Coordinates of C-alpha atoms in Angstrom, one line a residue:
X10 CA 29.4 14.5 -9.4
X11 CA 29.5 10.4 -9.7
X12 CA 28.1 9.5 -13.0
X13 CA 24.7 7.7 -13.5
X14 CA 25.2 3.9 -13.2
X15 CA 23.4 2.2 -16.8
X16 CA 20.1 1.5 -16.4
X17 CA 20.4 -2.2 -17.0
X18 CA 22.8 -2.4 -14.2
X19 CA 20.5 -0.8 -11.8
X20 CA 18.0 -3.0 -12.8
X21 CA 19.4 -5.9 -11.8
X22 CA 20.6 -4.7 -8.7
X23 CA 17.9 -2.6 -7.5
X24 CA 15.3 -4.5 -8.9
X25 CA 15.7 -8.1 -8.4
X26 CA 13.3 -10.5 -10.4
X27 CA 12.1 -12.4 -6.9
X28 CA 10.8 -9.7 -5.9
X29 CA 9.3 -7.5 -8.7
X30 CA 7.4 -11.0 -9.2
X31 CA 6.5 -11.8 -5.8
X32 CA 2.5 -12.1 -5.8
X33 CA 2.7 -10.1 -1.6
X34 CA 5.7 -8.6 -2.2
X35 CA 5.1 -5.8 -5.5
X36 CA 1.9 -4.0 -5.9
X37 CA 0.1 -4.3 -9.1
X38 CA 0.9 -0.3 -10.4
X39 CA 4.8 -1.5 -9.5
X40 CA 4.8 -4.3 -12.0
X41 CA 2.9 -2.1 -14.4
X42 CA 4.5 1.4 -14.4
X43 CA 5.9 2.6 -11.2
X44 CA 9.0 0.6 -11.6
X45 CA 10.0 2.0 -14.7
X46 CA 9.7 5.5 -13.5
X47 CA 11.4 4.6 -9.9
X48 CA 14.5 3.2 -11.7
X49 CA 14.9 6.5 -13.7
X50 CA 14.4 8.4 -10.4
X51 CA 16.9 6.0 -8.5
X52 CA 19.6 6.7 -10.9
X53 CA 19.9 10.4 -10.2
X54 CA 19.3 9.6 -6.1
X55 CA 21.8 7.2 -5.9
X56 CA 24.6 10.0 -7.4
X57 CA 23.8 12.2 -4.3
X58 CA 23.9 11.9 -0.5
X59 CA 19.9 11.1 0.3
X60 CA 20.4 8.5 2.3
X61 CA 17.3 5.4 2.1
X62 CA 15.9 6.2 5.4
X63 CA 15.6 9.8 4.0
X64 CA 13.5 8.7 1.1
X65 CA 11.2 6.5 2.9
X66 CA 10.3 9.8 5.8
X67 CA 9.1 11.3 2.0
X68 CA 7.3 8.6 1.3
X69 CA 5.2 9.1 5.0
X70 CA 4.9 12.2 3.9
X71 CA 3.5 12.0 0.9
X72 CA 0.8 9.4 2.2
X73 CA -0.1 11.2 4.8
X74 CA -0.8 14.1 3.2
X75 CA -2.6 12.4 0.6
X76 CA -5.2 12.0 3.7
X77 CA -5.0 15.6 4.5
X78 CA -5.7 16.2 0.8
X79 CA -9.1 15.0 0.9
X80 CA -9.8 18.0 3.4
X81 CA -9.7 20.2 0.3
X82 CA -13.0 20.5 -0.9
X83 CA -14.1 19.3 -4.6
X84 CA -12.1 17.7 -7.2
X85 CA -8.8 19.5 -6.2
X86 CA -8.5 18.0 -3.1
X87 CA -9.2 14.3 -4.8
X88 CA -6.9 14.8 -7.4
X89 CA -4.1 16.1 -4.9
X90 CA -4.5 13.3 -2.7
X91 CA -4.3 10.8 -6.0
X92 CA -0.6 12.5 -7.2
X93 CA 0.3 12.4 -3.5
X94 CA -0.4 8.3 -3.2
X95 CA 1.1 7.8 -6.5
X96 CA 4.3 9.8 -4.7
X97 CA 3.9 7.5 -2.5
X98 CA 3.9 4.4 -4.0
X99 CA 7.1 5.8 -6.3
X100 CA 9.5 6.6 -3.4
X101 CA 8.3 3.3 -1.6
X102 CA 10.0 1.6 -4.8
X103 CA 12.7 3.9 -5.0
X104 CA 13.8 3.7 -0.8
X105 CA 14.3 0.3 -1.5
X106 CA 16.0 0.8 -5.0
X107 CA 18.9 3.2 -3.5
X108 CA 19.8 1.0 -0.4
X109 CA 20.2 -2.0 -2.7
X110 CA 22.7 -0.1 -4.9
X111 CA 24.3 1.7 -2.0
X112 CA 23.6 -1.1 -0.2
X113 CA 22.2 0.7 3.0
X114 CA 19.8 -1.4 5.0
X115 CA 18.6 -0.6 8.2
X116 CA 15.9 -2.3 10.7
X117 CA 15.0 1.4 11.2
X118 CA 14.1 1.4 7.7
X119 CA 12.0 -1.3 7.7
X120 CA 10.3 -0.5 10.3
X121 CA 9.7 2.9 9.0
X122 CA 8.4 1.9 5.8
X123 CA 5.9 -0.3 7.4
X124 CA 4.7 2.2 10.0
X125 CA 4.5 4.6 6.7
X126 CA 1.8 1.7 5.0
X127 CA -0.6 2.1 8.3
X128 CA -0.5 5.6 8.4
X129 CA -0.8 6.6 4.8
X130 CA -4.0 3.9 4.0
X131 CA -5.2 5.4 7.6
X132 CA -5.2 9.0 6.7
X133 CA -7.3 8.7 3.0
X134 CA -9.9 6.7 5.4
X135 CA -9.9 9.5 8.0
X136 CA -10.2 12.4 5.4
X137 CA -12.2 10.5 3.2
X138 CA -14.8 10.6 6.2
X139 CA -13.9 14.4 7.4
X140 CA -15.0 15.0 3.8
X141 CA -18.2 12.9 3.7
X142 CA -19.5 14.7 7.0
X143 CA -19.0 17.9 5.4
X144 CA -22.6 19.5 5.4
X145 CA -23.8 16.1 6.7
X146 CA -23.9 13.9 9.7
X147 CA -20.8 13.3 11.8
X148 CA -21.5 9.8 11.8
X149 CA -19.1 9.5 8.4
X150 CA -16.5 10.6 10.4
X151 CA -17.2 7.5 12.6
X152 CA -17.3 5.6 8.7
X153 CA -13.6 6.9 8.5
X154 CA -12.4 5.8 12.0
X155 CA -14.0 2.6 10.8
X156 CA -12.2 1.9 7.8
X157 CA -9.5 3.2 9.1
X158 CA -9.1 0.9 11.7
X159 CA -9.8 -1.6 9.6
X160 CA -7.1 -1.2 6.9
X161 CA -4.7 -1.2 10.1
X162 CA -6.0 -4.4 11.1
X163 CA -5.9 -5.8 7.8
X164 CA -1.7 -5.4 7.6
X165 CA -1.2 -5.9 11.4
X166 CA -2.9 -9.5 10.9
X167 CA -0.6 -9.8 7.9
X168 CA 2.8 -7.9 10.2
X169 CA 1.8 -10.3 12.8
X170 CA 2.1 -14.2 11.3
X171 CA 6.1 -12.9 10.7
X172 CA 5.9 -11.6 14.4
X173 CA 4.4 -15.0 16.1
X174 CA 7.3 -16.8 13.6
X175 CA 9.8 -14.7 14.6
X176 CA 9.4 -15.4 18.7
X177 CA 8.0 -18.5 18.0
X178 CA 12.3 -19.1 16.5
X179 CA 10.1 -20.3 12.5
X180 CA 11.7 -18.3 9.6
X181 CA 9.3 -15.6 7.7
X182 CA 6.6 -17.6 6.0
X183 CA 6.9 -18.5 2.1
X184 CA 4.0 -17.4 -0.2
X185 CA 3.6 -21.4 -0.1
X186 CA 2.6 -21.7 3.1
X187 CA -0.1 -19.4 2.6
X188 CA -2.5 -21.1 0.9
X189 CA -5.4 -21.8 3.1
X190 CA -5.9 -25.6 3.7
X191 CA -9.6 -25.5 4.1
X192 CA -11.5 -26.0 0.3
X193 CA -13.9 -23.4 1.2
X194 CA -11.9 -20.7 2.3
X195 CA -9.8 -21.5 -0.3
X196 CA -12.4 -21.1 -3.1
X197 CA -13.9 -18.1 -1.6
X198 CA -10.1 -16.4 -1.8
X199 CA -10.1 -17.1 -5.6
X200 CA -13.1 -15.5 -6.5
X201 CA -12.3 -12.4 -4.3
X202 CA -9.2 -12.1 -6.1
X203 CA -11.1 -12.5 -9.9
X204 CA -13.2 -9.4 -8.5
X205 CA -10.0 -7.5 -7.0
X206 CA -12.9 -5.7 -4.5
X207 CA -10.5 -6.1 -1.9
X208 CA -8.0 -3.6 -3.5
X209 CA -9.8 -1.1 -2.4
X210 CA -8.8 -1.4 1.3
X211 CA -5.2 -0.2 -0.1
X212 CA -4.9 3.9 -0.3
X213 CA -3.8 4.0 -3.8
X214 CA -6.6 2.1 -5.5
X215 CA -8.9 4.2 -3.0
X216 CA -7.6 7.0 -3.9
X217 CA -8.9 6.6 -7.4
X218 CA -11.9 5.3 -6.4
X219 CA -12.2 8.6 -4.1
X220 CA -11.3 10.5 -7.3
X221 CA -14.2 9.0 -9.5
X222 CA -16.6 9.5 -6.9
X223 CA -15.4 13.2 -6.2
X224 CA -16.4 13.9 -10.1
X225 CA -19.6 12.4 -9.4
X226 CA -20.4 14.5 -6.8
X227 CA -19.2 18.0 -8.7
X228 CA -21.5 16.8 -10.9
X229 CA -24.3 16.2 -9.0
X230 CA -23.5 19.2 -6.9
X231 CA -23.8 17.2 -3.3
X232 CA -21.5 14.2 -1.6
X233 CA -23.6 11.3 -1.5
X234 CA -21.5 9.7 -4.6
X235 CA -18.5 9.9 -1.8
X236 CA -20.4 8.6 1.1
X237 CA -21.6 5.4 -0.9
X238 CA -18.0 5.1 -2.0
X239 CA -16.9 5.6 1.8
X240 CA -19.9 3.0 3.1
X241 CA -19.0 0.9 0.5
X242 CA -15.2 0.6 1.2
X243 CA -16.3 0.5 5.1
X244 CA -17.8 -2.7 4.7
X245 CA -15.3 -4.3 2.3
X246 CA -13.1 -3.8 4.4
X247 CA -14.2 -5.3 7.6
X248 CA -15.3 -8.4 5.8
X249 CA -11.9 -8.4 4.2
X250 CA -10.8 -8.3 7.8
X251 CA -12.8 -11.7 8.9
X252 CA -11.4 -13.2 5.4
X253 CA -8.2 -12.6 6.0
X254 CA -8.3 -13.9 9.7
X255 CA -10.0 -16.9 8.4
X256 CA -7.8 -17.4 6.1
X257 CA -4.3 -17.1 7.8
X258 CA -5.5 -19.4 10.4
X259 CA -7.1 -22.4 8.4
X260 CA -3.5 -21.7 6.2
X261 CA 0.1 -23.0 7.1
X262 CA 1.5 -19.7 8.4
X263 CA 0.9 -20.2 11.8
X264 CA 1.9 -24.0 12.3

């Protein structure tokens, strides 16, 4: 078998300081943790045949079925669907990490991996309600399909300014460009930021969140701690949906 590559080598090709530091381009748990424990994980992959593509159908996987955990009843079923996103979150550094090195990039990958983003955020929404109607009304299954939809929304308006550049012959947009021009919007995006509420929209900070209010409820023997945590990220999310709309247009991205 090839031998491991150094670690400080596959650092600084698999894990290029642009992007680790990139503000839209490296979640938080990345910077933090995951990137540590993806480079150790990448320096056995890269010594055998998985191909990139491979890696990032695991990923999907693993997000997905972090949804489908939730369906589990009590804490088991949060805590599963919590390693399962954090799974997810380590082979969506480590896809990227391998191709780098073997330096296998695909638009099949991309898109992929992108597709794999919807779907895994999606599915925790979707269980997340299948679990709050559990013994209740089947209107939180409608709270689901709600936040679901809108966490799609939320990274299709994102997917979409490179799409209108793209046909429209611009190059991607530069984290310059998108700062909002209008004062308002552009004060109201700070202070949503200093509260991070809008993390919750993403599956891995929800799944936590999920996780917390799962404990609550084998506590309190019911599920009303997750259907205030399911209400709650329902409406943050759809306001982060008229935020973010607001703000990509009144920002450069689109001009």
């Amino acid at each position: 078998m090839v031998a491991a590559p150094a670690l400080a080598e596959l650092r600084e090709v698999c894990q290029p300081q642009a992007k680790i530091q990139s503000r839209n381009g490296e979640h938080w748990a990345g910077r933090m943790y995951m990137r540590a424990i993806s480079l150790r994980t990448t320096r056995q992959l890269v010594r055998t045949s998985v191909s990139p593509n491979t890696l990032t159908w695991v990923m999907v996987v693993c997000g997905v079925g972090g949804g489908a955990a939730l369906l589990i009843p009590g804490l088991t079923g949060a805590v599963l669907a919590v390693v399962l996103f954090q799974l997810f979150l380590l082979f969506d550094c480590v896809d990227g990490e391998v191709a780098r090195w073997k330096r296998q990039f695909s638009m099949a990958g991309v898109y992929v991996d992108r597709l794999g983003a919807y779907l895994a955020d999606a599915a925790l929404m979707i269980g997340a309600g299948v679990r709050a109607a559990r013994g209740g009304s089947e209107l939180w299954v409608s709270a689901g399909l709600a936040a679901a939809l809108g966490v799609v929304l939320l990274k299709a308006s994102t997917d979409l300014v490179d799409v209108a550049r793209a046909r429209s012959g611009q190059l991607p947009a530069t984290e310059e460009s998108t700062q909002p021009r209008s004062q308002g919007i552009a004060t109201a995006r700070k202070v949503a930021s200093l509260f991070k509420i809008h993390r919750v929209t993403n599956g891995i900070e929800a799944s936590l969140v999920l996780l917390a209010a799962a404990a609550v409820d084998a506590g309190l023997g019911n599920l009303d701690a997750t259907r205030w945590t399911l209400a709650g990220i329902t409406v943050i999310t759809w306001g982060m949906v008229v935020a973010h709309l607001a703000s990509i247009l009144s920002s450069s991205r689109l001009r």
